[in-house]
Amino acid sequence: MSAAHLLGIVSWDPVLTGYLAVIIGIAVLCGSVYLLLATNLGVRLGFLVAWTGLWGWMLLMSIVWWVFGIGWIGSQPGWNVLQVTSSPATVLVDEVQQLEGVPVHQSPPGWIEIVVKEKSDDDAEEIVDPEIVQAQAFAADARSAADGHVVCDDADPRRLLAVNSCLFSAADQYKTYRVLIRGGERYRPAGIPDNVITQYFLPSRGKPHYAVVQIQPYQPRVEIDPNLFGDDGKIVVPAPQIDENEPVYSVVLVRDHGSVRLRPALLTVFSALLFGLGCYHLHRRDQAIWAVREAAGQ
């Protein structure tokens, strides 16, 4: 294979190019530092100093990642669908089973109810209660996750599964009544107080956080008559009607609190071990040199 063909493969494959960029970057940056130290301290001592310095820098960087939740982070929080059912009593969650028989126009006790309304921006109400504001943010995320779970287009591979939750092919084929939120309270074990120090180094734990999105299908669409006009001179578009013969489906979701700081924490521990190992060997080397100098002086 000629050099031109090799360059063509590297330039065409983005994955291979990315690996080569990282490998060359590490070799140039770390290798140049090691080369400088090796010419002044020797091959073995130069490598030990460069190794210890590298993991000392990694330790500081991973601590910053751990504290602020940045860098090489873990999974983000999100909603996971547990079950799609028309009978909440079949869900293996006691709180959700209490919704059996509760109509959609009645607020269930113990749940925060976010009613989904079609509003214009002019009719929007300003909400001051921070609990309701946070619940609305959770409800928007839960509704988005539920929509993505029950809506499958014709090309969606989930339709090929023997058991799937593809109830609709478009999001305008059903009405979303409300989103129910419950749980998720944060707490710290052993009565640890919540302050500036503990919120960074001793993260709180969360109780199970559930959301239920209740939806019901519309009747089949009525074709628009292009010759039928309203009083305003516009074509009349029939409003969708709820199909009373279809049940109200409950999309049950549980919130995954994620593991944003798990990877930085593990990297911090790993870097601290290797940095301590390098410092230990440097200290042992200094002790050996001191012993030789002391013996030579005697």
Tab-separated table of C-alpha atoms in Angstrom:
chain	number	residue	atom	x	y	z
A	1	MET	CA	0.000	0.000	0.000
A	2	SER	CA	1.432	3.344	-1.016
A	3	ALA	CA	1.733	6.396	1.244
A	4	ALA	CA	-0.972	8.179	-0.752
A	5	HIS	CA	-3.451	5.362	-0.073
A	6	LEU	CA	-2.581	5.387	3.645
A	7	LEU	CA	-3.126	9.144	3.862
A	8	GLY	CA	-6.414	8.720	2.014
A	9	ILE	CA	-7.638	6.151	4.555
A	10	VAL	CA	-6.640	8.344	7.509
A	11	SER	CA	-8.275	11.454	6.052
A	12	TRP	CA	-11.470	9.551	5.178
A	13	ASP	CA	-12.070	7.727	8.464
A	14	PRO	CA	-13.016	10.305	11.166
A	15	VAL	CA	-12.701	7.738	13.969
A	16	LEU	CA	-9.151	6.789	12.987
A	17	THR	CA	-8.249	10.451	12.591
A	18	GLY	CA	-9.528	11.196	16.095
A	19	TYR	CA	-7.529	8.356	17.650
A	20	LEU	CA	-4.387	9.453	15.835
A	21	ALA	CA	-4.873	13.062	16.948
A	22	VAL	CA	-5.142	12.030	20.613
A	23	ILE	CA	-2.177	9.629	20.430
A	24	ILE	CA	0.051	12.159	18.661
A	25	GLY	CA	-1.001	14.923	21.071
A	26	ILE	CA	-0.133	12.825	24.124
A	27	ALA	CA	3.145	11.696	22.570
A	28	VAL	CA	4.183	15.258	21.703
A	29	LEU	CA	3.134	16.956	24.952
A	30	CYS	CA	4.183	14.269	27.434
A	31	GLY	CA	7.108	13.118	25.312
A	32	SER	CA	8.602	16.588	25.023
A	33	VAL	CA	8.477	17.076	28.803
A	34	TYR	CA	10.027	13.650	29.376
A	35	LEU	CA	12.732	14.314	26.784
A	36	LEU	CA	13.675	17.559	28.520
A	37	LEU	CA	13.785	15.908	31.939
A	38	ALA	CA	15.665	12.868	30.635
A	39	THR	CA	18.461	15.015	29.216
A	40	ASN	CA	18.931	16.733	32.590
A	41	LEU	CA	18.087	14.066	35.169
A	42	GLY	CA	18.643	10.833	33.321
A	43	VAL	CA	16.279	8.350	31.748
A	44	ARG	CA	14.945	6.692	34.911
A	45	LEU	CA	14.704	9.754	37.158
A	46	GLY	CA	13.331	11.866	34.329
A	47	PHE	CA	10.560	9.336	33.683
A	48	LEU	CA	9.711	9.155	37.398
A	49	VAL	CA	9.495	12.937	37.728
A	50	ALA	CA	7.430	13.259	34.538
A	51	TRP	CA	5.135	10.421	35.645
A	52	THR	CA	4.566	11.936	39.079
A	53	GLY	CA	3.988	15.400	37.653
A	54	LEU	CA	1.469	14.075	35.128
A	55	TRP	CA	-0.653	12.376	37.744
A	56	GLY	CA	-0.330	15.355	40.091
A	57	TRP	CA	-1.813	17.525	37.353
A	58	MET	CA	-4.500	14.911	36.702
A	59	LEU	CA	-5.319	14.904	40.425
A	60	LEU	CA	-5.847	18.666	40.518
A	61	MET	CA	-7.904	18.640	37.325
A	62	SER	CA	-10.120	15.756	38.466
A	63	ILE	CA	-10.773	17.497	41.798
A	64	VAL	CA	-12.043	20.543	39.907
A	65	TRP	CA	-14.194	18.263	37.728
A	66	TRP	CA	-15.543	16.518	40.820
A	67	VAL	CA	-16.422	19.730	42.664
A	68	PHE	CA	-18.096	21.554	39.772
A	69	GLY	CA	-19.485	18.567	37.856
A	70	ILE	CA	-17.689	19.364	34.598
A	71	GLY	CA	-15.211	17.642	32.307
A	72	TRP	CA	-15.464	13.869	31.924
A	73	ILE	CA	-18.814	13.528	33.671
A	74	GLY	CA	-21.163	10.591	34.018
A	75	SER	CA	-24.763	10.205	32.906
A	76	GLN	CA	-27.125	13.151	33.160
A	77	PRO	CA	-30.418	12.992	35.107
A	78	GLY	CA	-33.428	11.992	33.045
A	79	TRP	CA	-36.752	10.167	32.948
A	80	ASN	CA	-36.998	6.456	32.183
A	81	VAL	CA	-40.319	4.896	31.171
A	82	LEU	CA	-41.369	2.090	33.485
A	83	GLN	CA	-44.656	1.064	31.932
A	84	VAL	CA	-47.436	2.207	29.608
A	85	THR	CA	-50.808	0.985	30.818
A	86	SER	CA	-54.503	1.765	30.841
A	87	SER	CA	-54.805	0.369	34.381
A	88	PRO	CA	-52.504	1.954	36.997
A	89	ALA	CA	-53.315	-0.910	39.376
A	90	THR	CA	-51.043	-3.186	37.328
A	91	VAL	CA	-47.968	-1.036	37.985
A	92	LEU	CA	-45.659	-2.387	40.693
A	93	VAL	CA	-45.464	0.991	42.439
A	94	ASP	CA	-47.767	1.635	45.393
A	95	GLU	CA	-48.048	5.365	44.708
A	96	VAL	CA	-49.089	4.756	41.101
A	97	GLN	CA	-51.613	2.080	42.064
A	98	GLN	CA	-53.507	4.742	44.032
A	99	LEU	CA	-54.400	6.408	40.713
A	100	GLU	CA	-56.681	3.507	39.727
A	101	GLY	CA	-60.209	4.792	39.250
A	102	VAL	CA	-59.262	8.477	39.664
A	103	PRO	CA	-60.716	10.466	36.725
A	104	VAL	CA	-58.493	12.866	34.836
A	105	HIS	CA	-60.449	15.912	36.048
A	106	GLN	CA	-59.885	15.014	39.722
A	107	SER	CA	-56.648	15.835	41.533
A	108	PRO	CA	-55.203	12.766	43.301
A	109	PRO	CA	-53.924	13.309	46.848
A	110	GLY	CA	-50.168	13.336	47.356
A	111	TRP	CA	-49.375	14.223	43.740
A	112	ILE	CA	-48.397	17.531	42.161
A	113	GLU	CA	-50.711	17.981	39.191
A	114	ILE	CA	-49.543	19.893	36.114
A	115	VAL	CA	-52.490	20.278	33.752
A	116	VAL	CA	-51.521	20.525	30.103
A	117	LYS	CA	-53.367	23.420	28.465
A	118	GLU	CA	-53.133	24.878	25.010
A	119	LYS	CA	-52.427	28.521	25.784
A	120	SER	CA	-51.116	31.487	23.902
A	121	ASP	CA	-48.263	33.555	25.251
A	122	ASP	CA	-50.672	36.347	26.158
A	123	ASP	CA	-52.656	34.062	28.463
A	124	ALA	CA	-49.595	32.689	30.251
A	125	GLU	CA	-49.695	33.084	34.009
A	126	GLU	CA	-46.645	34.084	35.988
A	127	ILE	CA	-45.920	31.474	38.667
A	128	VAL	CA	-43.888	32.523	41.699
A	129	ASP	CA	-43.947	29.330	43.780
A	130	PRO	CA	-40.515	27.705	43.234
A	131	GLU	CA	-41.916	24.217	43.919
A	132	ILE	CA	-44.475	24.611	41.142
A	133	VAL	CA	-41.855	26.057	38.790
A	134	GLN	CA	-39.576	23.085	39.402
A	135	ALA	CA	-42.508	20.667	39.013
A	136	GLN	CA	-43.379	22.275	35.679
A	137	ALA	CA	-39.794	21.783	34.485
A	138	PHE	CA	-39.924	18.120	35.543
A	139	ALA	CA	-43.328	17.758	33.864
A	140	ALA	CA	-42.026	19.169	30.581
A	141	ASP	CA	-39.122	16.711	30.564
A	142	ALA	CA	-41.404	13.805	31.527
A	143	ARG	CA	-43.895	14.690	28.807
A	144	SER	CA	-41.117	14.836	26.223
A	145	ALA	CA	-39.838	11.418	27.318
A	146	ALA	CA	-43.369	9.971	27.223
A	147	ASP	CA	-44.006	11.373	23.750
A	148	GLY	CA	-40.810	9.837	22.465
A	149	HIS	CA	-41.817	6.469	23.934
A	150	VAL	CA	-45.373	6.125	22.628
A	151	VAL	CA	-44.914	7.841	19.240
A	152	CYS	CA	-43.245	5.735	16.541
A	153	ASP	CA	-43.263	6.548	12.857
A	154	ASP	CA	-43.551	3.872	10.191
A	155	ALA	CA	-39.768	3.542	9.870
A	156	ASP	CA	-39.160	3.161	13.612
A	157	PRO	CA	-37.441	-0.202	14.306
A	158	ARG	CA	-39.396	-0.573	17.544
A	159	ARG	CA	-42.455	-1.510	15.507
A	160	LEU	CA	-40.713	-4.747	14.541
A	161	LEU	CA	-40.654	-5.920	18.151
A	162	ALA	CA	-43.294	-8.407	19.239
A	163	VAL	CA	-44.032	-6.308	22.335
A	164	ASN	CA	-43.697	-2.561	21.968
A	165	SER	CA	-45.283	0.658	23.203
A	166	CYS	CA	-45.863	2.251	19.798
A	167	LEU	CA	-49.413	3.492	20.337
A	168	PHE	CA	-49.333	6.378	17.865
A	169	SER	CA	-47.542	7.424	14.709
A	170	ALA	CA	-47.752	11.174	15.389
A	171	ALA	CA	-47.984	13.388	18.453
A	172	ASP	CA	-51.233	15.027	17.253
A	173	GLN	CA	-53.181	11.761	17.475
A	174	TYR	CA	-53.785	12.006	21.214
A	175	LYS	CA	-54.498	14.511	23.949
A	176	THR	CA	-52.273	14.912	26.977
A	177	TYR	CA	-54.448	15.685	29.971
A	178	ARG	CA	-51.918	16.198	32.726
A	179	VAL	CA	-48.591	15.227	34.246
A	180	LEU	CA	-48.500	13.987	37.844
A	181	ILE	CA	-45.291	14.377	39.863
A	182	ARG	CA	-44.501	12.691	43.171
A	183	GLY	CA	-41.404	12.025	45.310
A	184	GLY	CA	-37.843	13.051	44.656
A	185	GLU	CA	-37.243	14.691	48.030
A	186	ARG	CA	-33.562	15.168	48.790
A	187	TYR	CA	-32.066	14.129	52.132
A	188	ARG	CA	-28.705	13.459	53.745
A	189	PRO	CA	-28.074	10.344	55.837
A	190	ALA	CA	-27.137	10.436	59.536
A	191	GLY	CA	-28.553	13.947	59.957
A	192	ILE	CA	-25.749	15.651	58.020
A	193	PRO	CA	-26.620	19.357	57.605
A	194	ASP	CA	-26.980	21.024	54.224
A	195	ASN	CA	-24.382	23.753	53.757
A	196	VAL	CA	-21.790	24.987	51.257
A	197	ILE	CA	-19.261	22.277	52.146
A	198	THR	CA	-21.586	19.269	52.238
A	199	GLN	CA	-23.336	20.117	48.974
A	200	TYR	CA	-20.017	19.699	47.119
A	201	PHE	CA	-18.332	16.826	48.918
A	202	LEU	CA	-21.281	14.952	50.482
A	203	PRO	CA	-24.077	14.993	47.914
A	204	SER	CA	-27.600	14.392	49.110
A	205	ARG	CA	-29.645	11.347	48.237
A	206	GLY	CA	-32.996	11.374	46.531
A	207	LYS	CA	-36.128	9.376	47.226
A	208	PRO	CA	-37.788	7.654	44.249
A	209	HIS	CA	-39.171	10.268	41.894
A	210	TYR	CA	-42.179	9.291	39.761
A	211	ALA	CA	-44.143	10.962	36.998
A	212	VAL	CA	-47.342	9.831	35.301
A	213	VAL	CA	-48.365	11.305	31.947
A	214	GLN	CA	-52.030	10.631	31.180
A	215	ILE	CA	-53.100	10.650	27.522
A	216	GLN	CA	-56.121	9.598	25.471
A	217	PRO	CA	-56.424	9.060	21.701
A	218	TYR	CA	-58.399	11.336	19.404
A	219	GLN	CA	-60.953	10.079	16.931
A	220	PRO	CA	-59.694	9.491	13.385
A	221	ARG	CA	-59.042	12.703	11.530
A	222	VAL	CA	-61.787	14.250	9.468
A	223	GLU	CA	-60.742	15.406	6.037
A	224	ILE	CA	-60.705	19.166	5.615
A	225	ASP	CA	-63.266	20.490	3.160
A	226	PRO	CA	-61.502	23.173	1.098
A	227	ASN	CA	-64.875	24.647	0.119
A	228	LEU	CA	-66.077	25.189	3.683
A	229	PHE	CA	-65.249	28.653	5.047
A	230	GLY	CA	-65.969	30.235	8.394
A	231	ASP	CA	-67.248	33.695	9.258
A	232	ASP	CA	-63.685	35.020	9.191
A	233	GLY	CA	-63.229	33.839	5.635
A	234	LYS	CA	-60.772	31.072	6.531
A	235	ILE	CA	-61.107	27.370	5.795
A	236	VAL	CA	-62.790	25.563	8.670
A	237	VAL	CA	-60.447	23.072	10.330
A	238	PRO	CA	-62.372	20.505	12.407
A	239	ALA	CA	-61.280	20.380	16.014
A	240	PRO	CA	-60.020	16.971	17.141
A	241	GLN	CA	-62.475	14.988	19.225
A	242	ILE	CA	-61.620	12.606	22.045
A	243	ASP	CA	-62.370	8.974	21.288
A	244	GLU	CA	-64.500	7.944	24.259
A	245	ASN	CA	-64.201	4.289	23.282
A	246	GLU	CA	-60.459	4.366	23.935
A	247	PRO	CA	-59.036	4.213	27.490
A	248	VAL	CA	-56.876	6.804	29.190
A	249	TYR	CA	-53.297	5.598	29.011
A	250	SER	CA	-50.860	6.312	31.838
A	251	VAL	CA	-47.197	6.537	30.946
A	252	VAL	CA	-45.344	5.821	34.195
A	253	LEU	CA	-41.811	7.204	34.462
A	254	VAL	CA	-39.140	7.122	37.144
A	255	ARG	CA	-36.376	9.675	37.312
A	256	ASP	CA	-32.778	8.548	37.044
A	257	HIS	CA	-30.772	10.962	39.178
A	258	GLY	CA	-27.723	10.264	37.044
A	259	SER	CA	-24.087	9.960	38.059
A	260	VAL	CA	-22.591	13.257	36.949
A	261	ARG	CA	-19.749	13.259	39.486
A	262	LEU	CA	-19.039	9.520	39.579
A	263	ARG	CA	-16.383	9.490	36.843
A	264	PRO	CA	-14.521	12.552	38.191
A	265	ALA	CA	-14.590	10.995	41.673
A	266	LEU	CA	-13.127	7.704	40.423
A	267	LEU	CA	-10.535	9.575	38.370
A	268	THR	CA	-9.586	11.593	41.451
A	269	VAL	CA	-9.011	8.458	43.518
A	270	PHE	CA	-7.080	6.770	40.698
A	271	SER	CA	-4.901	9.839	40.098
A	272	ALA	CA	-4.256	10.232	43.826
A	273	LEU	CA	-3.029	6.622	44.075
A	274	LEU	CA	-0.641	6.954	41.126
A	275	PHE	CA	0.558	10.377	42.272
A	276	GLY	CA	1.191	9.023	45.763
A	277	LEU	CA	3.025	6.020	44.305
A	278	GLY	CA	5.295	8.312	42.304
A	279	CYS	CA	5.989	10.533	45.319
A	280	TYR	CA	6.758	7.437	47.391
A	281	HIS	CA	9.351	6.178	44.907
A	282	LEU	CA	10.942	9.635	44.669
A	283	HIS	CA	11.136	9.784	48.445
A	284	ARG	CA	12.677	6.290	48.614
A	285	ARG	CA	15.275	7.385	46.063
A	286	ASP	CA	16.122	10.478	48.122
A	287	GLN	CA	16.504	8.322	51.227
A	288	ALA	CA	18.891	6.007	49.384
A	289	ILE	CA	21.001	8.974	48.215
A	290	TRP	CA	21.067	10.431	51.741
A	291	ALA	CA	22.185	7.088	53.146
A	292	VAL	CA	25.027	6.859	50.591
A	293	ARG	CA	26.162	10.412	51.285
A	294	GLU	CA	26.045	9.843	55.020
A	295	ALA	CA	28.097	6.628	54.689
A	296	ALA	CA	30.618	8.393	52.460
A	297	GLY	CA	30.965	11.229	54.927
A	298	GLN	CA	31.716	8.858	57.779
